[in-house]
mmCIF file of C-alpha atoms in Angstrom:
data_model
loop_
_atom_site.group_PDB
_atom_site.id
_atom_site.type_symbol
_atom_site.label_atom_id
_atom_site.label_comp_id
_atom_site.label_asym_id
_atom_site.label_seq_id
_atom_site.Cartn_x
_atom_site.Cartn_y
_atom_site.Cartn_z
ATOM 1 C CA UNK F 1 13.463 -0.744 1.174
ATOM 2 C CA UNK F 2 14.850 2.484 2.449
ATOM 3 C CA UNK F 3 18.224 1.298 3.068
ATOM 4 C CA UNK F 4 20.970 4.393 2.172
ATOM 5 C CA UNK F 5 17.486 6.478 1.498
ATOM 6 C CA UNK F 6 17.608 10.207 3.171
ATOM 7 C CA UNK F 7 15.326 12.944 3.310
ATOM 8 C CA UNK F 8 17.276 14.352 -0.570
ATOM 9 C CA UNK F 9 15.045 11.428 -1.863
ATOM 10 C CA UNK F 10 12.032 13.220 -1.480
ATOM 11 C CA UNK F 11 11.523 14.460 -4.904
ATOM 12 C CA UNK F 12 8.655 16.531 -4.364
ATOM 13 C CA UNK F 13 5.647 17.128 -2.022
ATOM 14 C CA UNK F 14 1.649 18.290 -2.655
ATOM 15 C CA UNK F 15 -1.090 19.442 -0.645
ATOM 16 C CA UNK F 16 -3.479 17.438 -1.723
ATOM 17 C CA UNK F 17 -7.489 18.293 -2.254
ATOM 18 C CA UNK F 18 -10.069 16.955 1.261
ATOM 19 C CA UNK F 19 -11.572 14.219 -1.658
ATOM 20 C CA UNK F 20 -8.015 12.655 -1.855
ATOM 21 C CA UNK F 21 -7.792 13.013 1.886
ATOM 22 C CA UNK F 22 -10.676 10.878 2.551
ATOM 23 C CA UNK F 23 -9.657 8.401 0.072
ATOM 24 C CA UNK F 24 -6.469 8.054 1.573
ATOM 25 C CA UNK F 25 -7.933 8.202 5.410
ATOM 26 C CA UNK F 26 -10.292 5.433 4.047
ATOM 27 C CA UNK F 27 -7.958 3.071 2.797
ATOM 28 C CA UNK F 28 -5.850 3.307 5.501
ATOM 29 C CA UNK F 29 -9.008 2.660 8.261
ATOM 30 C CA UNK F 30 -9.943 -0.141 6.681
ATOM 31 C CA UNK F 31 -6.295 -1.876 6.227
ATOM 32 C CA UNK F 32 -5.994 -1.013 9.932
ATOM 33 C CA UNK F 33 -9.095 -1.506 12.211
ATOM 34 C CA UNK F 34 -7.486 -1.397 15.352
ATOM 35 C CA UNK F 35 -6.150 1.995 14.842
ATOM 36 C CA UNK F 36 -10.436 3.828 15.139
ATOM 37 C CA UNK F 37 -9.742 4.360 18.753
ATOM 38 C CA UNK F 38 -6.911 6.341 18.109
ATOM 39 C CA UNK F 39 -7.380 7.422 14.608
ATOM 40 C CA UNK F 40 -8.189 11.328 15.643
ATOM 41 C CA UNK F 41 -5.294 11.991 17.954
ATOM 42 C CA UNK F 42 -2.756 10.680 14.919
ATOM 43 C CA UNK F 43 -4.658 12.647 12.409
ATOM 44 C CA UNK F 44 -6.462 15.565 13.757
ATOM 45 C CA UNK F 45 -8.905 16.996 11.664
ATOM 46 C CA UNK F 46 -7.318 20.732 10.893
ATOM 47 C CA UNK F 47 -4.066 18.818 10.256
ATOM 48 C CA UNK F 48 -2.525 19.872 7.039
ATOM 49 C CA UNK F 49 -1.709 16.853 5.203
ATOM 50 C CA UNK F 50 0.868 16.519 2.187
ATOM 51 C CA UNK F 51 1.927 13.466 0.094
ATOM 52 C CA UNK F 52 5.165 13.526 -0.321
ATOM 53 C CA UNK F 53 6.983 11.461 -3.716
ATOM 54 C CA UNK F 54 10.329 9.672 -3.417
ATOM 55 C CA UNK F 55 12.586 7.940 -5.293
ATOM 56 C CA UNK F 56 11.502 4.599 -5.946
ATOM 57 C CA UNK F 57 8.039 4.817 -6.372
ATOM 58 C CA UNK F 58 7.634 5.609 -2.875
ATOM 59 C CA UNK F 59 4.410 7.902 -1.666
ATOM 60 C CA UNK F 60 4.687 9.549 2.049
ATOM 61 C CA UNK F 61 1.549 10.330 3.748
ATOM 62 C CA UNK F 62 2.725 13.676 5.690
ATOM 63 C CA UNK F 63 0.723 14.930 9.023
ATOM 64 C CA UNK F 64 1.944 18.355 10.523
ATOM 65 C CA UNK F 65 5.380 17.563 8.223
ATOM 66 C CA UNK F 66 5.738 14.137 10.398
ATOM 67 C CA UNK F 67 5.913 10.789 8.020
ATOM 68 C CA UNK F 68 2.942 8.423 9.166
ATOM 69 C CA UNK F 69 2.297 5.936 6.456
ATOM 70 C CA UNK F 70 4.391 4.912 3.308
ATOM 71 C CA UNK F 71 3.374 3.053 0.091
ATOM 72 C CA UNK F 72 4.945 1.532 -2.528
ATOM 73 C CA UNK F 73 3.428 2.239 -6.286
ATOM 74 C CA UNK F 74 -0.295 1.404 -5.708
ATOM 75 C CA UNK F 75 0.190 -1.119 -3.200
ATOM 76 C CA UNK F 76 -0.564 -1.207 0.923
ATOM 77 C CA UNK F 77 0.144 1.696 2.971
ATOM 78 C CA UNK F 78 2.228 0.513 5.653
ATOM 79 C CA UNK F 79 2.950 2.502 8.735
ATOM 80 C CA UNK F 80 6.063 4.161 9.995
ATOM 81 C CA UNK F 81 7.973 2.288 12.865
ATOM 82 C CA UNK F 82 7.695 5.355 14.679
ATOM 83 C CA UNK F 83 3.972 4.996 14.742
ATOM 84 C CA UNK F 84 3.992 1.567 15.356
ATOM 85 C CA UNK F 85 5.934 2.644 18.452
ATOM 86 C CA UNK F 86 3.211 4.717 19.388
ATOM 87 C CA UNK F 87 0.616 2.330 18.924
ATOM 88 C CA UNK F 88 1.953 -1.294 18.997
ATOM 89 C CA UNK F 89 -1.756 -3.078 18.925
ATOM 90 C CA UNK F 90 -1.887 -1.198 15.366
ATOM 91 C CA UNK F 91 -1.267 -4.262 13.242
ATOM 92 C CA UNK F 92 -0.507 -8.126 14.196
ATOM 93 C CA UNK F 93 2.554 -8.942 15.382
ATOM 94 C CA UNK F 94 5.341 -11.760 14.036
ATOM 95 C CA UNK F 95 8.088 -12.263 16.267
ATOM 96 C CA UNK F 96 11.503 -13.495 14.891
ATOM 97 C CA UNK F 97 14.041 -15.429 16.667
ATOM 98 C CA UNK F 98 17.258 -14.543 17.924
ATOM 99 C CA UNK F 99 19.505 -15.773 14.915
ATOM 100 C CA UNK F 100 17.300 -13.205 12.343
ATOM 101 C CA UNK F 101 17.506 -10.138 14.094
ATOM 102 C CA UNK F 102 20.870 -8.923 12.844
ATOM 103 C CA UNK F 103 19.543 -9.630 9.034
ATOM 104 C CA UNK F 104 16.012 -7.984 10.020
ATOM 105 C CA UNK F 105 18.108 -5.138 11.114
ATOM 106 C CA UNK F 106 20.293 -4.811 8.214
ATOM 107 C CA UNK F 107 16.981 -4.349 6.108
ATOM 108 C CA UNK F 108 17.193 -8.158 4.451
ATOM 109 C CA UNK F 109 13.705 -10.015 3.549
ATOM 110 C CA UNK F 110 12.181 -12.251 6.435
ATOM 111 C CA UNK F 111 12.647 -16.100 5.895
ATOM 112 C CA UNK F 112 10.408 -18.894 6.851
ATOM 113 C CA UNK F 113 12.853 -20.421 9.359
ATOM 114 C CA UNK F 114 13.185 -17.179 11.548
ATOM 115 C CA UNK F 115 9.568 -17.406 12.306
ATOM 116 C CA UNK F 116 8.821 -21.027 12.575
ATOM 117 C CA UNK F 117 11.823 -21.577 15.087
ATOM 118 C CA UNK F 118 11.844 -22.083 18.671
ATOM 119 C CA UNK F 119 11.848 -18.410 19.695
ATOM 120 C CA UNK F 120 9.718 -17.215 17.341
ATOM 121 C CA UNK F 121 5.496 -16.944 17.384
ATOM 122 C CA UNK F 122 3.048 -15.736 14.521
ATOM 123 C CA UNK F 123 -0.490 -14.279 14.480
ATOM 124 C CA UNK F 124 -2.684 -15.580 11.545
ATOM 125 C CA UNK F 125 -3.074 -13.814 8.826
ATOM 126 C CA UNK F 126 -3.563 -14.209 5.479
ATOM 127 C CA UNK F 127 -1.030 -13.619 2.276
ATOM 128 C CA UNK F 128 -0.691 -9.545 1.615
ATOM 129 C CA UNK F 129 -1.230 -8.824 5.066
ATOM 130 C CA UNK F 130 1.094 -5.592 6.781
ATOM 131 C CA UNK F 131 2.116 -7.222 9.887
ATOM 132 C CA UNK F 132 5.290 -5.715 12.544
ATOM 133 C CA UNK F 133 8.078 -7.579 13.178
ATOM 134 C CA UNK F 134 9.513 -7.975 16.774
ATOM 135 C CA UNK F 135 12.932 -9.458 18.234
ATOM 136 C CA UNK F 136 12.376 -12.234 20.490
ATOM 137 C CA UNK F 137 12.675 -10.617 24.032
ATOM 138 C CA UNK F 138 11.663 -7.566 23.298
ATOM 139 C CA UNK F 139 8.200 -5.330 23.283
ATOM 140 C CA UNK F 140 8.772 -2.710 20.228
ATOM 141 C CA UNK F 141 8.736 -3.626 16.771
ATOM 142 C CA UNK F 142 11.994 -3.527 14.685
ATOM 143 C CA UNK F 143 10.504 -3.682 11.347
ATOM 144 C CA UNK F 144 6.975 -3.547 8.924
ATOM 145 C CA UNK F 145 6.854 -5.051 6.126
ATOM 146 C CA UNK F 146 3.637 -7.665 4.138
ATOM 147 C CA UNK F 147 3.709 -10.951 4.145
ATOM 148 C CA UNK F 148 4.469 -12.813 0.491
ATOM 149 C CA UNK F 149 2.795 -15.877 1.988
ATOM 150 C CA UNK F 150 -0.328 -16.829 4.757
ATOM 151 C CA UNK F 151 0.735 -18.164 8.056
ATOM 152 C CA UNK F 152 -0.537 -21.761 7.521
ATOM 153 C CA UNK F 153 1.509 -21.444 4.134
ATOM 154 C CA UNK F 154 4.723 -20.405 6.599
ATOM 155 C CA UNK F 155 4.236 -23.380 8.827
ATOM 156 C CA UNK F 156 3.763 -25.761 6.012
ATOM 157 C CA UNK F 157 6.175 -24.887 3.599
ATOM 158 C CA UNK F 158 8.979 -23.444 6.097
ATOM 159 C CA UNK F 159 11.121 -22.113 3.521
ATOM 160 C CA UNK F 160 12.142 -18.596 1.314
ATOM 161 C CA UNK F 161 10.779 -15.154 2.238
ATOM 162 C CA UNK F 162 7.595 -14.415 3.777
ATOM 163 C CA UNK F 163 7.933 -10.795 4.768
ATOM 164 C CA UNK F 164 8.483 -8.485 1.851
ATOM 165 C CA UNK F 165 9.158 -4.446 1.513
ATOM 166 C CA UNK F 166 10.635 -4.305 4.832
ATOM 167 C CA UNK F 167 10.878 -0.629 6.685
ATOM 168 C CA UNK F 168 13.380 -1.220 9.721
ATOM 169 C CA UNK F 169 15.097 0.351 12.905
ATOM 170 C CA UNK F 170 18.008 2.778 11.689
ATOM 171 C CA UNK F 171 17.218 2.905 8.259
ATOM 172 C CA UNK F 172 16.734 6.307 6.451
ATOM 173 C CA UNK F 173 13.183 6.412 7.099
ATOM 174 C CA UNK F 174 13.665 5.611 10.449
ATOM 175 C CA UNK F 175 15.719 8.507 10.836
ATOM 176 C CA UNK F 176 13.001 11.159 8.951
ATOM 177 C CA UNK F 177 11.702 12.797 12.203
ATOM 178 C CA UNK F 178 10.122 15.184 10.250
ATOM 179 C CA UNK F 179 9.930 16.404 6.598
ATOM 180 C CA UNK F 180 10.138 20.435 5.884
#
């Protein structure tokens, strides 16, 4: 999704009014439960928040000029990796085996066989979800991306993509610390 992307590909940023705000802070509460504990130290309330627009369709939710969340056109907004760093119980977890990570890290699509292998385990969840994506034998997630298909559908069918709009380690999001 943001392979060869860089911060140029912002095509423009607005402040947008507290109405949109709370839409926005809405949405993303209820996509992402787990993250009420937390919610006020990522987003304090004087924060000055700006949506930034990118090439492709691509919205940036902007905190204090750090990227937090991302969305495509009108769909999900998915969180940055660096805040899934920060918070790894934010959203469930798929773990992909060994033989995947190279393609997960090269920003390809997620295939049925890289989580239904040996190495690799799966929280349920159903088709649409956000979900991270870890590297067997290791803790931090090295991508986020929604699933195209449920987890019984995954274990059942075992074949083509199930992880979609990928966001991954090194790519030019990745390397947005911050957006001026």
């Amino acid at each position: 999704m943001f392979k060869g992307w860089t911060a140029a590909d912002v095509s423009g940023q607005n402040q947008v009014k507290s109405s949109v705000q709370r839409a926005i802070k809405t949405k993303i509460m209820e996509e992402y439960p787990r993250l009420e504990e937390v919610f006020k130290d990522i987003w304090p309330k004087d924060s000055s928040m700006v949506i930034a627009k990118c090439k492709d369709h691509v919205s940036l939710v902007v905190v204090d000029k750090v990227p937090l969340f991302w969305q495509e056109r009108d769909g999900p907004w998915l969180p940055t990796l660096r805040l899934v760093h920060k918070y790894p119980s934010l959203m469930p977890k798929m773990q992909v085996d060994r033989g995947a990570i190279k393609f997960v890290l090269r920003g390809a699509s997620i295939m049925c066989p890289g989580l239904t292998s040996a190495g690799a385990r799966m929280e349920d969840c159903p088709e649409g979800a956000c979900v991270q994506v870890t590297a067997e034998g290791t803790y931090h997630a090295c991508a986020v991306g929604i699933l195209t298909m449920s987890t019984d559908d995954i274990r059942k069918v075992n074949k083509g993509m199930c992880i979609d709009k990928i966001h991954y380690l090194d790519d030019g999001l990745w390397k947005l610390n911050e957006l001026n």
